[in-house]
Tab-separated table of C-alpha atoms and ligand atoms in Angstrom:
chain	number	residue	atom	x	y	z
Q	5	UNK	CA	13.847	-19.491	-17.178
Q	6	UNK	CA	13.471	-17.604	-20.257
Q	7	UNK	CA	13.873	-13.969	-21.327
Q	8	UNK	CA	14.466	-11.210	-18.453
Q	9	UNK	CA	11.910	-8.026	-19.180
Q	10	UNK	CA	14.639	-5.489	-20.545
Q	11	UNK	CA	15.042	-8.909	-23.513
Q	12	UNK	CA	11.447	-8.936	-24.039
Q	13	UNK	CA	11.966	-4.714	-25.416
Q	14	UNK	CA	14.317	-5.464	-28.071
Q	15	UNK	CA	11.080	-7.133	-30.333
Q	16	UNK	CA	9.202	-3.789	-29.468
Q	17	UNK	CA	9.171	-2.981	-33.375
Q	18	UNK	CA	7.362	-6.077	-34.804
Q	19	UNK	CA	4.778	-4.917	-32.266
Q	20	UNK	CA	2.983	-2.246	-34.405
Q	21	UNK	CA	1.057	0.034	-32.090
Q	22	UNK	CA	0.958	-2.507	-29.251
Q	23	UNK	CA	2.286	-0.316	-25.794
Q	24	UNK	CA	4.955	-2.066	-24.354
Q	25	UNK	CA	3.237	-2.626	-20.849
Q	26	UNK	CA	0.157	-3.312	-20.579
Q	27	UNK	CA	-0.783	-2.697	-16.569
Q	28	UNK	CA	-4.247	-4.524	-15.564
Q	29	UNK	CA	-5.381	-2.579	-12.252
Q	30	UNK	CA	-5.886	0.803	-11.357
Q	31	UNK	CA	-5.318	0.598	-7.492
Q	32	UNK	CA	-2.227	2.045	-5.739
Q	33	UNK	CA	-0.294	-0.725	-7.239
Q	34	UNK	CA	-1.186	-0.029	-10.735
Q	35	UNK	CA	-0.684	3.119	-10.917
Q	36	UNK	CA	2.931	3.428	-9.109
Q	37	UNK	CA	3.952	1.001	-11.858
Q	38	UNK	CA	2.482	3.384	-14.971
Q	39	UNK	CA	4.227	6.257	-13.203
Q	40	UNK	CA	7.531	4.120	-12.901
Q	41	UNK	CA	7.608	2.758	-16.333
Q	42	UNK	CA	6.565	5.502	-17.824
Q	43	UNK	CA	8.587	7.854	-16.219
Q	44	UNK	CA	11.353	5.264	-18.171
Q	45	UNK	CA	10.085	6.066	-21.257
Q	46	UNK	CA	7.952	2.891	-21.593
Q	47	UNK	CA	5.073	3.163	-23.793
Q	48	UNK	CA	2.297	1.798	-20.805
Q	49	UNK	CA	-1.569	1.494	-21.067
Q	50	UNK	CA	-3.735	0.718	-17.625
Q	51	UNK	CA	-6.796	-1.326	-18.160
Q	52	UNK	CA	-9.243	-0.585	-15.467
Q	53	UNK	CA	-12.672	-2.138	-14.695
Q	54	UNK	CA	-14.049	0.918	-13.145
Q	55	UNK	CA	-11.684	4.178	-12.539
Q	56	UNK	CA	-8.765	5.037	-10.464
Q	57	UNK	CA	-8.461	4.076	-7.210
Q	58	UNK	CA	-11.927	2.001	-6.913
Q	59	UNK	CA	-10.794	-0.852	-5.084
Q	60	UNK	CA	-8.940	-1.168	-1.717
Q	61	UNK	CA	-6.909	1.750	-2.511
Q	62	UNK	CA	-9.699	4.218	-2.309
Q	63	UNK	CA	-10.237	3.972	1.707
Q	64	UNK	CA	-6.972	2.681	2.740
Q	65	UNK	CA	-5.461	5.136	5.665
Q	66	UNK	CA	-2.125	5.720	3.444
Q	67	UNK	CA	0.139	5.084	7.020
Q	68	UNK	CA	3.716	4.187	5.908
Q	69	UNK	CA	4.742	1.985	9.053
Q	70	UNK	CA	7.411	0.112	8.221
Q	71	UNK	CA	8.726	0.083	12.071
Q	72	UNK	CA	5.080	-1.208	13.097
Q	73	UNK	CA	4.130	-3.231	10.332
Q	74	UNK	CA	7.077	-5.395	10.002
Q	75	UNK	CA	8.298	-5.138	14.011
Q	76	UNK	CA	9.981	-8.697	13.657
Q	77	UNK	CA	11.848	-7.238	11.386
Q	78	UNK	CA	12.698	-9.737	7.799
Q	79	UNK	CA	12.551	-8.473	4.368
Q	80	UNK	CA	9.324	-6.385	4.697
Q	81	UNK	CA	11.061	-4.461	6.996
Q	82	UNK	CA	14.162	-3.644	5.100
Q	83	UNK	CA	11.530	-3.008	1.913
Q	84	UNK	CA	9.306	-0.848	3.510
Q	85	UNK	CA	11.926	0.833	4.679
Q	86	UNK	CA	13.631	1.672	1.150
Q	87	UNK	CA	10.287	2.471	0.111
Q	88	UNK	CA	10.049	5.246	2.331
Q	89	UNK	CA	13.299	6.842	0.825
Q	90	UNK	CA	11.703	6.283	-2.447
Q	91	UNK	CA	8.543	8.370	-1.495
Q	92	UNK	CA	10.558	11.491	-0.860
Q	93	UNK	CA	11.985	11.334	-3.880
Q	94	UNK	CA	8.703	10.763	-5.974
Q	95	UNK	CA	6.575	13.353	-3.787
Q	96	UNK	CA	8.921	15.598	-5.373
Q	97	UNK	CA	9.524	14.457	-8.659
Q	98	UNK	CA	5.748	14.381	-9.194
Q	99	UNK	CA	5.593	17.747	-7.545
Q	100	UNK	CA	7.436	19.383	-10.527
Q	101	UNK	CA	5.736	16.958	-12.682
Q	102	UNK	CA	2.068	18.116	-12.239
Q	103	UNK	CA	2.439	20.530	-9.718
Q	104	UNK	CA	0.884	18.326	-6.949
Q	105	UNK	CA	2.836	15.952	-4.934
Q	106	UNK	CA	1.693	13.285	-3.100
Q	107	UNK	CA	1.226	15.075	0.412
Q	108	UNK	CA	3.491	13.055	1.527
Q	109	UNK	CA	4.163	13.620	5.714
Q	110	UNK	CA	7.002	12.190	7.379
Q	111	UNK	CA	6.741	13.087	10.887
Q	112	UNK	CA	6.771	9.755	12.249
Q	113	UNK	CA	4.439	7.447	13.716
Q	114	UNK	CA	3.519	7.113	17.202
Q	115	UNK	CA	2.429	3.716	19.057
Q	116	UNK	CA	0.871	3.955	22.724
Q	117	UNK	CA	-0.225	1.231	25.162
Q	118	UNK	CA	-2.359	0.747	28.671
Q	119	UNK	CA	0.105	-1.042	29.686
Q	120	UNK	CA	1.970	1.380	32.502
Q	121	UNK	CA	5.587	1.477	32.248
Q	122	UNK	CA	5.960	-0.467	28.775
Q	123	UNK	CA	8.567	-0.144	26.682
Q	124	UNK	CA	11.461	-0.400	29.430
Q	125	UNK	CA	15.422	-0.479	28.687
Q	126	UNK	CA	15.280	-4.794	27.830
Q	127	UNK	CA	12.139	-4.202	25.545
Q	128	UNK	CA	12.615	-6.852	22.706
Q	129	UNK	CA	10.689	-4.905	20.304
Q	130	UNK	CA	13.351	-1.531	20.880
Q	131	UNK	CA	16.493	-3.654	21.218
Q	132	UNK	CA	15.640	-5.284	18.009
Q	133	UNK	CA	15.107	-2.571	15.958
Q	134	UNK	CA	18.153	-0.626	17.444
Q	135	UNK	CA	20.381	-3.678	16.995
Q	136	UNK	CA	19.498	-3.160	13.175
Q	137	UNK	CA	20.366	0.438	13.031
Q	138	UNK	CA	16.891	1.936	13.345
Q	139	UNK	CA	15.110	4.660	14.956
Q	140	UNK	CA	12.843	4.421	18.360
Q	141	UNK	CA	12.453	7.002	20.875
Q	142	UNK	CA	10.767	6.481	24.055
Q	143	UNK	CA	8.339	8.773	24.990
Q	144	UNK	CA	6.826	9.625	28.686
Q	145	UNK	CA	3.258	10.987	29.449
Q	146	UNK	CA	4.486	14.637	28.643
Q	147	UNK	CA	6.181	13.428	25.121
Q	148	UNK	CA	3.557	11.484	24.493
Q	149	UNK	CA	1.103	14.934	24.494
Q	150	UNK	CA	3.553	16.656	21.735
Q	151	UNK	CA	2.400	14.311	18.911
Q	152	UNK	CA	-1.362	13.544	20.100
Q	153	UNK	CA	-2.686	16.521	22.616
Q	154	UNK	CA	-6.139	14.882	23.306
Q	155	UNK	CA	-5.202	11.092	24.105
Q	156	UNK	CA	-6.621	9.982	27.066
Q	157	UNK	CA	-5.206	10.810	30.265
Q	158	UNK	CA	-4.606	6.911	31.321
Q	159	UNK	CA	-1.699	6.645	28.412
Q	160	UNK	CA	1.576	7.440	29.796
Q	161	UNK	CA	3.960	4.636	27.844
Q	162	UNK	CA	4.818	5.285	24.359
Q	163	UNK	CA	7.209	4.961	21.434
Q	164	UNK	CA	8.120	6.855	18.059
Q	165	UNK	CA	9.193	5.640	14.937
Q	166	UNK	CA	9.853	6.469	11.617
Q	167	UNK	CA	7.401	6.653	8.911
Q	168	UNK	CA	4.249	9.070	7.931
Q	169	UNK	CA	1.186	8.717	5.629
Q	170	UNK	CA	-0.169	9.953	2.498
Q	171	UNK	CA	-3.795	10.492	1.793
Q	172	UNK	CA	-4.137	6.942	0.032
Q	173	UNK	CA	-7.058	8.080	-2.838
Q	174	UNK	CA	-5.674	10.861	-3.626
Q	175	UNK	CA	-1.479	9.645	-3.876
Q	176	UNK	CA	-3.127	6.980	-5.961
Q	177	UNK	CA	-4.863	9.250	-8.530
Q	178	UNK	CA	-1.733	11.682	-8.514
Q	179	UNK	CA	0.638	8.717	-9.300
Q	180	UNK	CA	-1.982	8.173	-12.000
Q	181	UNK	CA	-1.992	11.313	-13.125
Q	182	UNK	CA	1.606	11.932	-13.197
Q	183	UNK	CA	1.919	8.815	-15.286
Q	184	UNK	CA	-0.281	10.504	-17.544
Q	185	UNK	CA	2.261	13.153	-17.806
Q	186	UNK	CA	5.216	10.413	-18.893
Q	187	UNK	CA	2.336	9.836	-22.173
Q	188	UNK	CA	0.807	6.937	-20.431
Q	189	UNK	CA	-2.689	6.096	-21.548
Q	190	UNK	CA	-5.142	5.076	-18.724
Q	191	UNK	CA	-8.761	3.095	-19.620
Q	192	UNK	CA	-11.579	3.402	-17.360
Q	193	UNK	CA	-14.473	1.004	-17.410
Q	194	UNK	CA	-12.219	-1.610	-19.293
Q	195	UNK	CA	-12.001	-5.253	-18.217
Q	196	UNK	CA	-9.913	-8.501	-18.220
Q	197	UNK	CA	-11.468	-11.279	-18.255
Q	198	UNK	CA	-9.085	-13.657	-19.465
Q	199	UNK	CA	-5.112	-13.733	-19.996
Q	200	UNK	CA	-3.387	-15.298	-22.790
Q	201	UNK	CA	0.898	-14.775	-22.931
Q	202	UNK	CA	1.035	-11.028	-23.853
Q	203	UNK	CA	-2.395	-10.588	-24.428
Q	204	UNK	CA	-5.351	-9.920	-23.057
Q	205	UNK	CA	-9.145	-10.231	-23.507
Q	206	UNK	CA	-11.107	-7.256	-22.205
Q	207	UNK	CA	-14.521	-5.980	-22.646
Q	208	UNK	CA	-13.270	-3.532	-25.197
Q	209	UNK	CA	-11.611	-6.438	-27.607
Q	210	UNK	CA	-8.214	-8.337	-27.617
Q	211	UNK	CA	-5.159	-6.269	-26.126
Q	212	UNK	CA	-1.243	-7.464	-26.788
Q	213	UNK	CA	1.781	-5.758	-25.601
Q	214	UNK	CA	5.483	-6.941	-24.659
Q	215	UNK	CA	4.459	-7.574	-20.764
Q	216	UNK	CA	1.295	-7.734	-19.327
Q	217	UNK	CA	1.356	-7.083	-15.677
Q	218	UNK	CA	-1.692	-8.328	-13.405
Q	219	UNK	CA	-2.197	-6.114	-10.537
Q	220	UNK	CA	-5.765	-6.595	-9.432
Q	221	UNK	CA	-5.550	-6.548	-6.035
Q	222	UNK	CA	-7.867	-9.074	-4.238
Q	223	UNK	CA	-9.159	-10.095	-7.854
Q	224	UNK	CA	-5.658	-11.341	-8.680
Q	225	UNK	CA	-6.554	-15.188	-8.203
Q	226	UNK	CA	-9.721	-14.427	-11.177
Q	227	UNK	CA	-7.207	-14.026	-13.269
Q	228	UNK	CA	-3.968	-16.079	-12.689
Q	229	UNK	CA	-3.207	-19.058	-10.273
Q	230	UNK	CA	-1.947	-17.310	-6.732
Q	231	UNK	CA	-2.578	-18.727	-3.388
Q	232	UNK	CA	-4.221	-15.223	-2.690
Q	233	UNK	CA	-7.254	-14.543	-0.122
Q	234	UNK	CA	-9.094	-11.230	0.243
Q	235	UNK	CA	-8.764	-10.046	4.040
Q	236	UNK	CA	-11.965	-7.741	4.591
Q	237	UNK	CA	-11.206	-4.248	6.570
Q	238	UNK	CA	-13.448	-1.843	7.721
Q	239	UNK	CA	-13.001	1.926	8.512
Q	240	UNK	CA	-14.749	4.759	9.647
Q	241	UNK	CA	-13.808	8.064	8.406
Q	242	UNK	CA	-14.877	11.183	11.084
Q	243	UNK	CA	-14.610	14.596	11.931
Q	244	UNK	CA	-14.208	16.846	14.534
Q	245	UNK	CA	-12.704	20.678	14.578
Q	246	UNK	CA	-10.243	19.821	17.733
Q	247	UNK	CA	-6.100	18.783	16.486
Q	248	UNK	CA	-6.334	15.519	18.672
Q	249	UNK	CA	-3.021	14.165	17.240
Q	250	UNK	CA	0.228	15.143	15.099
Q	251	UNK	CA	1.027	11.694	13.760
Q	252	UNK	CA	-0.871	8.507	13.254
Q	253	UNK	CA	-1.341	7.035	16.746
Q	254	UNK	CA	-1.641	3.316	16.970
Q	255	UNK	CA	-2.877	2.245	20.161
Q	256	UNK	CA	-3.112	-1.461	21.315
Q	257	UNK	CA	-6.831	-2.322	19.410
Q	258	UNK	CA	-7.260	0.962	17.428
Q	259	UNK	CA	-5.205	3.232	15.289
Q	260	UNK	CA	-6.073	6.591	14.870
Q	261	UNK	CA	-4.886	8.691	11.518
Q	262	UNK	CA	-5.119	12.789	11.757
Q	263	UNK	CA	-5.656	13.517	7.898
Q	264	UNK	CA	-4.925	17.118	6.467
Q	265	UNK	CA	-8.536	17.540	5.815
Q	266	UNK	CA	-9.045	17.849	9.488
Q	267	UNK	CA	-10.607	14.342	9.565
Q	268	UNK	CA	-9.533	11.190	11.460
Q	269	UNK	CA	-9.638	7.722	10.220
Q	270	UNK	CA	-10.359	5.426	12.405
Q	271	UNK	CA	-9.089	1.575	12.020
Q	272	UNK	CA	-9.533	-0.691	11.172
Q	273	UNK	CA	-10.772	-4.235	10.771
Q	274	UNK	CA	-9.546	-7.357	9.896
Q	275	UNK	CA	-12.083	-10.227	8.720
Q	276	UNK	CA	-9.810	-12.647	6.856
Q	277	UNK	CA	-13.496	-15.231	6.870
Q	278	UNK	CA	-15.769	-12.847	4.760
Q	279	UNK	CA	-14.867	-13.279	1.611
Q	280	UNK	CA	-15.649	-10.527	-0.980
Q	281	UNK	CA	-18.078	-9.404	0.872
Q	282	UNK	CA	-17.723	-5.172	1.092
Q	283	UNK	CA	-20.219	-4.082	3.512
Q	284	UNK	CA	-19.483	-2.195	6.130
Q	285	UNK	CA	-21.441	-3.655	9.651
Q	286	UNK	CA	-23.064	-1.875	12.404
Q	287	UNK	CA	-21.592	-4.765	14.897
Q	288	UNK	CA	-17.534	-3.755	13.584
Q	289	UNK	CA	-18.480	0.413	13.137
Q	290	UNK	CA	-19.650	0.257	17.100
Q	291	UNK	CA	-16.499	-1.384	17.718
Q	292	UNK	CA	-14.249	0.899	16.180
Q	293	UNK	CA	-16.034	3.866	17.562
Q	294	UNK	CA	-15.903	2.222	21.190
Q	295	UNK	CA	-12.215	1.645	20.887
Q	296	UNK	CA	-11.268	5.261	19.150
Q	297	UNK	CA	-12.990	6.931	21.835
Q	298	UNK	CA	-11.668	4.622	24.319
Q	299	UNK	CA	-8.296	6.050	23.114
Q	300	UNK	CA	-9.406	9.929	22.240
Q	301	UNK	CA	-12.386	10.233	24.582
Q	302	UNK	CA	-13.241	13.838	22.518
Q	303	UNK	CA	-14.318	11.470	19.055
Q	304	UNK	CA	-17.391	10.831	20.925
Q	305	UNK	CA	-18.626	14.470	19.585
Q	306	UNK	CA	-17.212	13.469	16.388
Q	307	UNK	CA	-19.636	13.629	12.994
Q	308	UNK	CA	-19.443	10.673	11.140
Q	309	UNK	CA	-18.148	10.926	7.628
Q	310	UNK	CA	-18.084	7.886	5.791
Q	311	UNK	CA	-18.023	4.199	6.918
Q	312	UNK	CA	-16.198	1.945	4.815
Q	313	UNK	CA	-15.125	-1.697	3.679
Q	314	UNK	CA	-12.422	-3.075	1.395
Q	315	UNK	CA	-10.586	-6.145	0.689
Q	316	UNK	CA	-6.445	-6.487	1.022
Q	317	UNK	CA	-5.366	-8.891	-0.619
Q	318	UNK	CA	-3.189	-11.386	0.983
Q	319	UNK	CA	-0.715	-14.059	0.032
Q	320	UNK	CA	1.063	-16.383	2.173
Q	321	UNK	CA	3.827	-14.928	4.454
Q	322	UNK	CA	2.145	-11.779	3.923
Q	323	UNK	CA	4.840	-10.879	1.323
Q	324	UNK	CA	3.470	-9.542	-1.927
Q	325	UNK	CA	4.103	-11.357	-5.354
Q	326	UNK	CA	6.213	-9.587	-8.143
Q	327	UNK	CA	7.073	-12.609	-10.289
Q	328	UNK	CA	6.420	-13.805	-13.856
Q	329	UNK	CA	3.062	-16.025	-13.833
Q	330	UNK	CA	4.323	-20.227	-14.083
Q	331	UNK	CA	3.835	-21.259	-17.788
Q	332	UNK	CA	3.713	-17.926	-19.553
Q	333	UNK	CA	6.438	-15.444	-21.121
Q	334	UNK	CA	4.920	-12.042	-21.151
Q	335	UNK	CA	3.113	-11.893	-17.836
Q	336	UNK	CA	3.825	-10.790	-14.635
Q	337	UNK	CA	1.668	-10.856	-11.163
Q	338	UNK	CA	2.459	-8.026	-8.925
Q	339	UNK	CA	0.210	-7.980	-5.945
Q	340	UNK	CA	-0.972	-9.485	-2.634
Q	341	UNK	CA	0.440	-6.104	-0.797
Q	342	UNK	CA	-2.044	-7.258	1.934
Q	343	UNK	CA	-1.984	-3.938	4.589
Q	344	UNK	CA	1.155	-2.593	3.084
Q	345	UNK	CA	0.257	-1.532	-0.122
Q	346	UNK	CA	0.680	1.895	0.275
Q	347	UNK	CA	4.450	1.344	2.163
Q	348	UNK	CA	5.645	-0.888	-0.685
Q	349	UNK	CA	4.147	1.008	-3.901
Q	350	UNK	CA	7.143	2.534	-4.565
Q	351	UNK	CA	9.300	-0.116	-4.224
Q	352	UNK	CA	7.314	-2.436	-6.096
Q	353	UNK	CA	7.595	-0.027	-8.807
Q	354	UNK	CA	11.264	0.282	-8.691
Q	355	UNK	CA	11.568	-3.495	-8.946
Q	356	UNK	CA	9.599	-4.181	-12.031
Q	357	UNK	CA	11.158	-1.251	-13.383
Q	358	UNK	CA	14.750	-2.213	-12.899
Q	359	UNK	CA	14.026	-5.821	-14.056
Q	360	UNK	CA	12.117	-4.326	-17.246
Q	361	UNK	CA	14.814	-1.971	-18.333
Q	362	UNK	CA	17.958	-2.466	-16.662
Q	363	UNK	CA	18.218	-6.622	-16.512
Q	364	UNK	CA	18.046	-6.538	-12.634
Q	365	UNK	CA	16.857	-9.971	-11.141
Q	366	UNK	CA	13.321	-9.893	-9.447
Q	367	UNK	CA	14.061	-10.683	-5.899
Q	368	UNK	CA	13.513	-13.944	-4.640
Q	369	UNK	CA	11.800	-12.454	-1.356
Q	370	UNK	CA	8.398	-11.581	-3.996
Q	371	UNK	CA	9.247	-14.992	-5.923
Q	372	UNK	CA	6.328	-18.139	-6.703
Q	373	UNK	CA	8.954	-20.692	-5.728
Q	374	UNK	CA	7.952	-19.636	-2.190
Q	375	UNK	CA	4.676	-21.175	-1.926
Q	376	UNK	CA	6.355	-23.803	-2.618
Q	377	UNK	CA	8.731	-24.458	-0.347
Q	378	UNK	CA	5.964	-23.252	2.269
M	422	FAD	C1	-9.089	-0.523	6.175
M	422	FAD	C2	-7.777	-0.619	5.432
M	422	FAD	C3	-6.724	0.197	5.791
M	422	FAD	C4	-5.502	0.103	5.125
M	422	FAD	N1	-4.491	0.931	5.505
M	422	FAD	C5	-3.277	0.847	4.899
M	422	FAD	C6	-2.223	1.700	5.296
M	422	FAD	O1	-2.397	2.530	6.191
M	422	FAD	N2	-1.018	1.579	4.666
M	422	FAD	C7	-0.809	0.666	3.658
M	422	FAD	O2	0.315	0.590	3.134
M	422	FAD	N3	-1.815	-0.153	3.247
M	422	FAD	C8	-3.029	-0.087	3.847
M	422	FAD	N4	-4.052	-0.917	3.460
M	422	FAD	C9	-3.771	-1.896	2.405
M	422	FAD	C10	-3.817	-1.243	1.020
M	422	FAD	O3	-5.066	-0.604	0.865
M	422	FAD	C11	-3.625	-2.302	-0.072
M	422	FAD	O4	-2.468	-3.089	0.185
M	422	FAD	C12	-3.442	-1.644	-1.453
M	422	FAD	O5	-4.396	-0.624	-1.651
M	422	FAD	C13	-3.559	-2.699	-2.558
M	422	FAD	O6	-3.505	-2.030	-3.793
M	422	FAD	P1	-3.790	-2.790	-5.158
M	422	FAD	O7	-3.525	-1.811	-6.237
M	422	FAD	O8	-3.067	-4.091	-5.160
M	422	FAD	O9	-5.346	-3.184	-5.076
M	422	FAD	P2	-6.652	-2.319	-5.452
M	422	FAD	O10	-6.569	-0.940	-4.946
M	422	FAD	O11	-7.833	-3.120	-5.027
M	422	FAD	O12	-6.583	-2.214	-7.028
M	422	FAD	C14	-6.928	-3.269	-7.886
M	422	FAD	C15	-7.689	-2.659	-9.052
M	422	FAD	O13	-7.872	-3.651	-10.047
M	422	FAD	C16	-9.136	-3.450	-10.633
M	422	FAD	N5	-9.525	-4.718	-11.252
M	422	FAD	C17	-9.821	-5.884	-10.617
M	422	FAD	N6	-10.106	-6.845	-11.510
M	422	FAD	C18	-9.994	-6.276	-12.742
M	422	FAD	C19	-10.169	-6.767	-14.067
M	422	FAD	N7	-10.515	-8.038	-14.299
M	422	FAD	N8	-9.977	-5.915	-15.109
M	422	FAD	C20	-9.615	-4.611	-14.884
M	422	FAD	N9	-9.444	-4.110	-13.637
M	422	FAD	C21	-9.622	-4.927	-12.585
M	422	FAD	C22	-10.021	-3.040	-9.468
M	422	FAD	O14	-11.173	-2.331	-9.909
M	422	FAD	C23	-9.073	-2.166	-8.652
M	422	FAD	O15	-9.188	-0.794	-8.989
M	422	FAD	C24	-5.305	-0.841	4.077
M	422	FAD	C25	-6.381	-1.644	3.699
M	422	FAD	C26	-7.609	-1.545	4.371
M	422	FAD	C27	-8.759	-2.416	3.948
């Protein structure tokens, strides 16, 4: 199996000025491992192809859904849901850090339906997750009008659950930043284009550190073998002066997300059959307008911000990876967060932190040896 990553530290000194991480990948993922290992004292360097936050992670809608994203319940669940502990204490941390946190918001999350009368006492999606110890509140027509005033009059069966959002660019560029802060040194307009064990080539010369991690989001599989697929989504971002909603309101084809700018994000899309292609499309913009106002009939007065495309990038099992690449050393692939990225940054963080300085395994749920098995 080899070394673990806290081994690979002890030959730090024969490695001259080399940083001991290099991170390849400036998106959410990226950058919540520079602020991890560098808030360990790691010497880290990010190699980015364009700047911060320029691929999926720029137009995400930052919802941290653990309850909703993973309502079977498995690993993701139980992940997503130590993430979320980890995001109060890093909204903080970074808080004193830079003086800007994350703007993190926890008040929940809530999910509505047509359906009348959903949601009753043998529910199998409310048993399960009370069976494993978790929160979900019913809510009536009037409850329902606490978190989102303006939904439309039709919705009268609801739940709540825990969980909240960030604003996705900007968490990404303060985790940046606040890396920043722990000494580490981020490079815009630098790019991979080929790994060797340790090392790198880049457009800026030959790179080597202890561990080279691959975070590249949908462009993971350009640089190291992964079963991974780009899934195109498409957003429209709009706004309107009126508080239609407290909490990010998923409804049964739409979700809407109230950001603090007074904007809504309306989403989203999910294409797994066009490639890399990153254009947004009259045909899917219609019909997330149609269904948003379907759900808040006041967005049809809504100005239109900023349409949007971007590509998650998906593995298998829809679990990311976080496991050293087959045949080399000194290089790990973290990635594949698919529409959890934001819920799991943390966490992903955490793990490659803990393997890299305390000799903790990497867990088997992010492992290769499941594609496998598969
Ligand atoms: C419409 C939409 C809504 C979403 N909403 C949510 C949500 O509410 N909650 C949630 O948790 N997730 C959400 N997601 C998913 C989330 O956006 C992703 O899981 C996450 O952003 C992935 O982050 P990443 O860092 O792996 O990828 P990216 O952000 O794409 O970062 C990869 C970076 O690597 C750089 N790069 C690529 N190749 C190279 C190279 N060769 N050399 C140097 N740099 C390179 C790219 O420029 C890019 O900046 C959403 C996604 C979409 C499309």
């Amino acid at each position: 199996m080899g070394c673990n990553g806290a081994e690979f530290l002890r030959g730090r000194e024969f490695m001259g000025d080399a940083p001991d991480v290099l991170i390849v990948g400036g998106g959410v993922i990226g950058c919540a491992l520079a602020y991890d290992l560098a808030a360990s004292g790691l010497d880290v360097t990010v190699l980015e192809q364009e700047r911060v936050g320029a691929g999926v992670s720029y137009g995400a809608g930052g919802m941290l859904a653990p309850q909703i994203e993973f309502a079977q319940g498995g690993p993701g669940l139980e992940w997503g849901m130590r993430s979320l502990t980890l995001y109060q204490e890093w909204d903080e941390a970074i808080r004193q850090r830079i003086g800007f946190g994350l703007d993190l918001d926890l008040s929940g999350i809530v999910r509505v339906t047509n359906t009348p009368n959903a949601w009753g006492p043998s529910d199998p999606f409310i048993r399960r997750h009370t069976q494993m110890g978790y929160v979900v509140k019913r809510l009536d027509a009037s409850t329902i009008r606490e978190w989102a005033p303006q939904i439309h009059p039709a919705i009268t069966s609801g739940i709540w659950v825990v969980g909240g959002q960030v604003d996705a660019y900007r968490a990404t560029r303060m985790m940046a930043q606040a890396a920043v802060s722990h000494n580490a040194l981020i490079r815009s307009g630098v790019m991979v284009t080929g790994i060797e064990d340790g090392c790198v080539m880049t457009t800026a010369g030959r790179l080597c550190a202890q561990m080279v991690i691959v975070a590249t989001g949908a462009w993971l599989p350009h640089l190291v073998d992964v079963p991974l697929k780009p899934v195109k989504g498409q957003r429209l971002l709009v706004a309107l002066p009126q508080l239609l909603a407290r909490v990010p309101i998923f409804g049964d084809n739409i979700y809407v997300v109230p950001k603090a700018s007074g904007q809504y994000f309306l989403g989203a899309t999910t294409e797994p059959e066009a490639g890399y292609d990153q254009n947004p499309t009259l045909e899917a913009l219609m019909d997330l307008g149609t269904a948003a106002v379907g759900l808040f009939p006041e967005l049809r007065h809504a100005s239109v911000i900023e349409p949007w495309a971007g590509l998650r990038p998906v593995l298998p099992g829809e679990l990311p990876l976080i496991a050293r690449v087959p045949r080399y050393e000194r290089v790990l692939a973290v990635g594949g967060h698919y529409r959890h990225g934001f819920l799991l940054a943390p966490i992903t963080a955490r793990i490659v932190r803990d393997w890299m300085v305390s000799n903790a395994p990497l867990p088997p749920d992010f492992s290769y040896q499941r594609f496998e098995t598969a």
